[in-house]
Every structure is written in structure tokens, then in C-alpha cells.
Amino acid sequence: PRSEATTMASASTADTTNMQEAGFTIGDLSRETSSRARQELAMLEVRARREVRAARARAAAARRTAAIYRDKLVPLRAKVVAQTQLHYNFMLLGVDHLLEVKREEIKARTMQVHALKDYWTERAKLDLATGGPVAAVPAADKPAPAPEPEPAPDHRNHGDHQ
């Protein structure tokens, strides 16, 4: 009766003998394994770079969208509300129109919040893809600038009424 260790040693010796008969050596097998590992590593590196580029592009696009809301759309809506308020004060427009314009401003601010959420989500995905924070994508979380106050209407000529 053969022991298990003897059986395994015989099998290993038989495998080595079969490989040598086929023209392979242990060195050939080691080089083959090493070459395959290098190829897999190179493929992983290419895939990782592709994922990082895609995540960076998505974060940059989301940043631009958030900046458009912050710098252009929300301030514009605030100006429209201020002008509409003046027209309402002079009784040139009704309350329905003023409320509609205010709704549009609120919608723009809501969309700005969603754009910021999208930016930070994409930024987190980029940080995850790179294994740490990335300083190259500037933050787009500055608050919207306050609209400039409209000058008060000139009422100097209204006091002369009798």
C-alpha cells in the first residue's frame, strides 16, 4: 500500500516527466504564467484609465451644468422676478403673472440643487475610480450670487398731486 504523500510525489514526478517529454520545462511554464499575468495587468491598467477618463468627463460635464445654473439661469430668474415685482407694484401686471414668474425662479433653483447633486455624485465616482480625492475638478458649490437690488422708483413728482 502506498501512502498519500508517496502517491502525490509520484504524480508530481509523472507530471514533470510528461512536461519534459512534451518539450516543456518548469522555466517555460513560469515564463508563460508570468507573461499571462503581465498581459492581464496591462488590460486592467487600460480598463482603469478608461474608467477614470469617463468618470472625469462626467464630473466635468456635471460641473459645467451646475455652474450654468449658478452663474446664469438662477440670477436671470431672480432679475425677472424683481422686474415683475416692480410691474406688479405699479399695477401693470396681475398677481397671477407674478406668481408664475416666482414659480419659474423656484424651479430654476431646484434644478440648480439637482445639478449640484449630480456633480457631487459624479465627483464621488471619480474619487472612487482614482482611489482618492481628485483636486483637478474644481468644485461648483458656490452659492448663487445675490441679485443686485433694483433702484427704488422715483416718487419725487408724486407729491404735487392735489
C-alpha atoms as a PDB file:
ATOM      1  CA  PRO A   1       0.000   0.000   0.000  1.00  0.00           C
ATOM      2  CA  ARG A   2       1.276   3.385  -0.971  1.00  0.00           C
ATOM      3  CA  SER A   3       0.882   6.372   1.303  1.00  0.00           C
ATOM      4  CA  GLU A   4      -0.849   9.521   0.119  1.00  0.00           C
ATOM      5  CA  ALA A   5       2.393  11.517   0.180  1.00  0.00           C
ATOM      6  CA  THR A   6       4.102   8.880  -1.978  1.00  0.00           C
ATOM      7  CA  THR A   7       1.192   8.925  -4.443  1.00  0.00           C
ATOM      8  CA  MET A   8       1.306  12.738  -4.721  1.00  0.00           C
ATOM      9  CA  ALA A   9       5.069  12.745  -5.160  1.00  0.00           C
ATOM     10  CA  SER A  10       4.751  10.110  -7.894  1.00  0.00           C
ATOM     11  CA  ALA A  11       2.028  12.135  -9.639  1.00  0.00           C
ATOM     12  CA  SER A  12       4.115  15.302  -9.453  1.00  0.00           C
ATOM     13  CA  THR A  13       7.146  13.468 -10.806  1.00  0.00           C
ATOM     14  CA  ALA A  14       4.988  11.964 -13.553  1.00  0.00           C
ATOM     15  CA  ASP A  15       3.613  15.408 -14.494  1.00  0.00           C
ATOM     16  CA  THR A  16       7.124  16.850 -14.632  1.00  0.00           C
ATOM     17  CA  THR A  17       8.306  13.912 -16.738  1.00  0.00           C
ATOM     18  CA  ASN A  18       5.320  14.304 -19.109  1.00  0.00           C
ATOM     19  CA  MET A  19       6.031  18.041 -19.477  1.00  0.00           C
ATOM     20  CA  GLN A  20       9.698  17.387 -20.195  1.00  0.00           C
ATOM     21  CA  GLU A  21       8.765  14.760 -22.777  1.00  0.00           C
ATOM     22  CA  ALA A  22       6.450  17.272 -24.424  1.00  0.00           C
ATOM     23  CA  GLY A  23       9.293  19.788 -24.632  1.00  0.00           C
ATOM     24  CA  PHE A  24       8.281  21.995 -21.678  1.00  0.00           C
ATOM     25  CA  THR A  25      10.409  22.788 -18.678  1.00  0.00           C
ATOM     26  CA  ILE A  26       9.404  24.342 -15.383  1.00  0.00           C
ATOM     27  CA  GLY A  27      11.113  27.544 -16.537  1.00  0.00           C
ATOM     28  CA  ASP A  28       8.903  27.595 -19.648  1.00  0.00           C
ATOM     29  CA  LEU A  29       5.816  27.226 -17.504  1.00  0.00           C
ATOM     30  CA  SER A  30       6.982  30.008 -15.187  1.00  0.00           C
ATOM     31  CA  ARG A  31       7.650  32.370 -18.116  1.00  0.00           C
ATOM     32  CA  GLU A  32       4.251  31.535 -19.623  1.00  0.00           C
ATOM     33  CA  THR A  33       2.485  32.283 -16.331  1.00  0.00           C
ATOM     34  CA  SER A  34       4.467  35.491 -15.860  1.00  0.00           C
ATOM     35  CA  SER A  35       3.678  36.634 -19.413  1.00  0.00           C
ATOM     36  CA  ARG A  36      -0.016  35.924 -18.939  1.00  0.00           C
ATOM     37  CA  ALA A  37      -0.027  37.847 -15.638  1.00  0.00           C
ATOM     38  CA  ARG A  38       1.670  40.846 -17.303  1.00  0.00           C
ATOM     39  CA  GLN A  39      -0.946  40.825 -20.089  1.00  0.00           C
ATOM     40  CA  GLU A  40      -3.799  40.726 -17.564  1.00  0.00           C
ATOM     41  CA  LEU A  41      -2.204  43.563 -15.599  1.00  0.00           C
ATOM     42  CA  ALA A  42      -1.833  45.649 -18.774  1.00  0.00           C
ATOM     43  CA  MET A  43      -5.505  45.028 -19.637  1.00  0.00           C
ATOM     44  CA  LEU A  44      -6.554  46.063 -16.121  1.00  0.00           C
ATOM     45  CA  GLU A  45      -4.480  49.250 -16.386  1.00  0.00           C
ATOM     46  CA  VAL A  46      -6.117  50.152 -19.714  1.00  0.00           C
ATOM     47  CA  ARG A  47      -9.594  49.495 -18.293  1.00  0.00           C
ATOM     48  CA  ALA A  48      -8.842  51.563 -15.164  1.00  0.00           C
ATOM     49  CA  ARG A  49      -7.568  54.514 -17.231  1.00  0.00           C
ATOM     50  CA  ARG A  50     -10.665  54.315 -19.449  1.00  0.00           C
ATOM     51  CA  GLU A  51     -12.959  54.325 -16.387  1.00  0.00           C
ATOM     52  CA  VAL A  52     -11.115  57.283 -14.851  1.00  0.00           C
ATOM     53  CA  ARG A  53     -11.310  59.279 -18.109  1.00  0.00           C
ATOM     54  CA  ALA A  54     -15.038  58.575 -18.396  1.00  0.00           C
ATOM     55  CA  ALA A  55     -15.664  59.484 -14.734  1.00  0.00           C
ATOM     56  CA  ARG A  56     -13.647  62.684 -15.147  1.00  0.00           C
ATOM     57  CA  ALA A  57     -15.627  63.653 -18.263  1.00  0.00           C
ATOM     58  CA  ARG A  58     -18.946  63.047 -16.467  1.00  0.00           C
ATOM     59  CA  ALA A  59     -17.805  65.087 -13.438  1.00  0.00           C
ATOM     60  CA  ALA A  60     -16.635  67.938 -15.671  1.00  0.00           C
ATOM     61  CA  ALA A  61     -19.944  67.984 -17.581  1.00  0.00           C
ATOM     62  CA  ALA A  62     -21.927  67.973 -14.340  1.00  0.00           C
ATOM     63  CA  ARG A  63     -19.711  70.792 -13.009  1.00  0.00           C
ATOM     64  CA  ARG A  64     -20.388  72.885 -16.129  1.00  0.00           C
ATOM     65  CA  THR A  65     -24.136  72.323 -15.805  1.00  0.00           C
ATOM     66  CA  ALA A  66     -24.115  73.357 -12.138  1.00  0.00           C
ATOM     67  CA  ALA A  67     -22.063  76.444 -13.000  1.00  0.00           C
ATOM     68  CA  ILE A  68     -24.561  77.487 -15.693  1.00  0.00           C
ATOM     69  CA  TYR A  69     -27.384  77.333 -13.171  1.00  0.00           C
ATOM     70  CA  ARG A  70     -25.292  79.177 -10.561  1.00  0.00           C
ATOM     71  CA  ASP A  71     -23.898  81.882 -12.844  1.00  0.00           C
ATOM     72  CA  LYS A  72     -26.625  82.456 -15.427  1.00  0.00           C
ATOM     73  CA  LEU A  73     -30.029  80.843 -15.006  1.00  0.00           C
ATOM     74  CA  VAL A  74     -30.777  81.427 -11.317  1.00  0.00           C
ATOM     75  CA  PRO A  75     -29.581  85.067 -11.316  1.00  0.00           C
ATOM     76  CA  LEU A  76     -31.558  85.712 -14.504  1.00  0.00           C
ATOM     77  CA  ARG A  77     -34.723  84.283 -12.942  1.00  0.00           C
ATOM     78  CA  ALA A  78     -34.151  86.419  -9.843  1.00  0.00           C
ATOM     79  CA  LYS A  79     -33.872  89.542 -12.023  1.00  0.00           C
ATOM     80  CA  VAL A  80     -37.068  88.618 -13.851  1.00  0.00           C
ATOM     81  CA  VAL A  81     -38.864  88.254 -10.515  1.00  0.00           C
ATOM     82  CA  ALA A  82     -37.545  91.634  -9.349  1.00  0.00           C
ATOM     83  CA  GLN A  83     -38.699  93.345 -12.554  1.00  0.00           C
ATOM     84  CA  THR A  84     -42.050  91.597 -12.442  1.00  0.00           C
ATOM     85  CA  GLN A  85     -42.446  92.704  -8.817  1.00  0.00           C
ATOM     86  CA  LEU A  86     -41.898  96.307  -9.907  1.00  0.00           C
ATOM     87  CA  HIS A  87     -44.502  95.948 -12.657  1.00  0.00           C
ATOM     88  CA  TYR A  88     -46.898  94.403 -10.147  1.00  0.00           C
ATOM     89  CA  ASN A  89     -46.263  97.275  -7.706  1.00  0.00           C
ATOM     90  CA  PHE A  90     -47.207  99.752 -10.450  1.00  0.00           C
ATOM     91  CA  MET A  91     -50.288  97.634 -11.161  1.00  0.00           C
ATOM     92  CA  LEU A  92     -49.111  96.849 -14.694  1.00  0.00           C
ATOM     93  CA  LEU A  93     -49.253  93.077 -14.117  1.00  0.00           C
ATOM     94  CA  GLY A  94     -51.541  90.854 -12.112  1.00  0.00           C
ATOM     95  CA  VAL A  95     -50.675  88.641  -9.179  1.00  0.00           C
ATOM     96  CA  ASP A  96     -51.070  85.515 -11.345  1.00  0.00           C
ATOM     97  CA  HIS A  97     -48.231  86.607 -13.587  1.00  0.00           C
ATOM     98  CA  LEU A  98     -46.039  87.480 -10.598  1.00  0.00           C
ATOM     99  CA  LEU A  99     -46.687  84.068  -9.037  1.00  0.00           C
ATOM    100  CA  GLU A 100     -45.896  82.278 -12.305  1.00  0.00           C
ATOM    101  CA  VAL A 101     -42.570  84.105 -12.609  1.00  0.00           C
ATOM    102  CA  LYS A 102     -41.743  83.268  -8.990  1.00  0.00           C
ATOM    103  CA  ARG A 103     -42.579  79.585  -9.668  1.00  0.00           C
ATOM    104  CA  GLU A 104     -40.120  79.636 -12.563  1.00  0.00           C
ATOM    105  CA  GLU A 105     -37.428  81.069 -10.284  1.00  0.00           C
ATOM    106  CA  ILE A 106     -38.062  78.364  -7.709  1.00  0.00           C
ATOM    107  CA  LYS A 107     -37.923  75.732 -10.450  1.00  0.00           C
ATOM    108  CA  ALA A 108     -34.547  77.096 -11.595  1.00  0.00           C
ATOM    109  CA  ARG A 109     -33.220  76.966  -8.023  1.00  0.00           C
ATOM    110  CA  THR A 110     -34.490  73.389  -7.674  1.00  0.00           C
ATOM    111  CA  MET A 111     -32.763  72.416 -10.900  1.00  0.00           C
ATOM    112  CA  GLN A 112     -29.579  74.032  -9.571  1.00  0.00           C
ATOM    113  CA  VAL A 113     -29.762  71.831  -6.485  1.00  0.00           C
ATOM    114  CA  HIS A 114     -30.224  68.751  -8.682  1.00  0.00           C
ATOM    115  CA  ALA A 115     -27.274  69.805 -10.842  1.00  0.00           C
ATOM    116  CA  LEU A 116     -25.114  70.165  -7.724  1.00  0.00           C
ATOM    117  CA  LYS A 117     -26.232  66.740  -6.534  1.00  0.00           C
ATOM    118  CA  ASP A 118     -25.315  65.265  -9.914  1.00  0.00           C
ATOM    119  CA  TYR A 119     -21.917  66.975  -9.782  1.00  0.00           C
ATOM    120  CA  TRP A 120     -21.077  65.657  -6.324  1.00  0.00           C
ATOM    121  CA  THR A 121     -22.305  62.172  -7.248  1.00  0.00           C
ATOM    122  CA  GLU A 122     -20.039  62.128 -10.297  1.00  0.00           C
ATOM    123  CA  ARG A 123     -17.206  63.611  -8.251  1.00  0.00           C
ATOM    124  CA  ALA A 124     -17.556  60.796  -5.702  1.00  0.00           C
ATOM    125  CA  LYS A 125     -17.493  58.234  -8.515  1.00  0.00           C
ATOM    126  CA  LEU A 126     -14.320  59.859  -9.871  1.00  0.00           C
ATOM    127  CA  ASP A 127     -12.711  59.763  -6.434  1.00  0.00           C
ATOM    128  CA  LEU A 128     -13.653  56.105  -6.173  1.00  0.00           C
ATOM    129  CA  ALA A 129     -12.214  55.329  -9.611  1.00  0.00           C
ATOM    130  CA  THR A 130      -8.917  57.039  -8.775  1.00  0.00           C
ATOM    131  CA  GLY A 131      -8.683  55.672  -5.255  1.00  0.00           C
ATOM    132  CA  GLY A 132      -8.726  59.085  -3.620  1.00  0.00           C
ATOM    133  CA  PRO A 133      -9.770  62.704  -3.935  1.00  0.00           C
ATOM    134  CA  VAL A 134      -9.007  64.465  -7.204  1.00  0.00           C
ATOM    135  CA  ALA A 135      -8.148  68.151  -6.925  1.00  0.00           C
ATOM    136  CA  ALA A 136      -8.224  68.802 -10.681  1.00  0.00           C
ATOM    137  CA  VAL A 137     -12.038  69.030 -10.910  1.00  0.00           C
ATOM    138  CA  PRO A 138     -12.959  72.393  -9.336  1.00  0.00           C
ATOM    139  CA  ALA A 139     -15.964  72.434  -7.059  1.00  0.00           C
ATOM    140  CA  ALA A 140     -19.168  74.021  -8.294  1.00  0.00           C
ATOM    141  CA  ASP A 141     -20.799  74.502  -4.921  1.00  0.00           C
ATOM    142  CA  LYS A 142     -20.514  78.267  -4.573  1.00  0.00           C
ATOM    143  CA  PRO A 143     -23.832  79.841  -3.664  1.00  0.00           C
ATOM    144  CA  ALA A 144     -25.600  81.750  -6.364  1.00  0.00           C
ATOM    145  CA  PRO A 145     -24.722  85.429  -6.268  1.00  0.00           C
ATOM    146  CA  ALA A 146     -27.474  87.559  -4.829  1.00  0.00           C
ATOM    147  CA  PRO A 147     -29.285  89.558  -7.479  1.00  0.00           C
ATOM    148  CA  GLU A 148     -28.445  93.223  -7.484  1.00  0.00           C
ATOM    149  CA  PRO A 149     -31.203  95.227  -5.826  1.00  0.00           C
ATOM    150  CA  GLU A 150     -33.248  97.285  -8.194  1.00  0.00           C
ATOM    151  CA  PRO A 151     -33.202 101.037  -7.595  1.00  0.00           C
ATOM    152  CA  ALA A 152     -36.225 102.304  -5.772  1.00  0.00           C
ATOM    153  CA  PRO A 153     -38.777 104.013  -8.000  1.00  0.00           C
ATOM    154  CA  ASP A 154     -38.516 107.777  -8.086  1.00  0.00           C
ATOM    155  CA  HIS A 155     -41.552 109.243  -6.312  1.00  0.00           C
ATOM    156  CA  ARG A 156     -40.425 112.920  -6.181  1.00  0.00           C
ATOM    157  CA  ASN A 157     -43.046 114.074  -8.662  1.00  0.00           C
ATOM    158  CA  HIS A 158     -45.931 112.279  -6.993  1.00  0.00           C
ATOM    159  CA  GLY A 159     -46.166 114.650  -4.020  1.00  0.00           C
ATOM    160  CA  ASP A 160     -47.560 117.534  -6.093  1.00  0.00           C
ATOM    161  CA  HIS A 161     -50.987 115.966  -6.604  1.00  0.00           C
ATOM    162  CA  GLN A 162     -53.943 117.836  -5.185  1.00  0.00           C
END
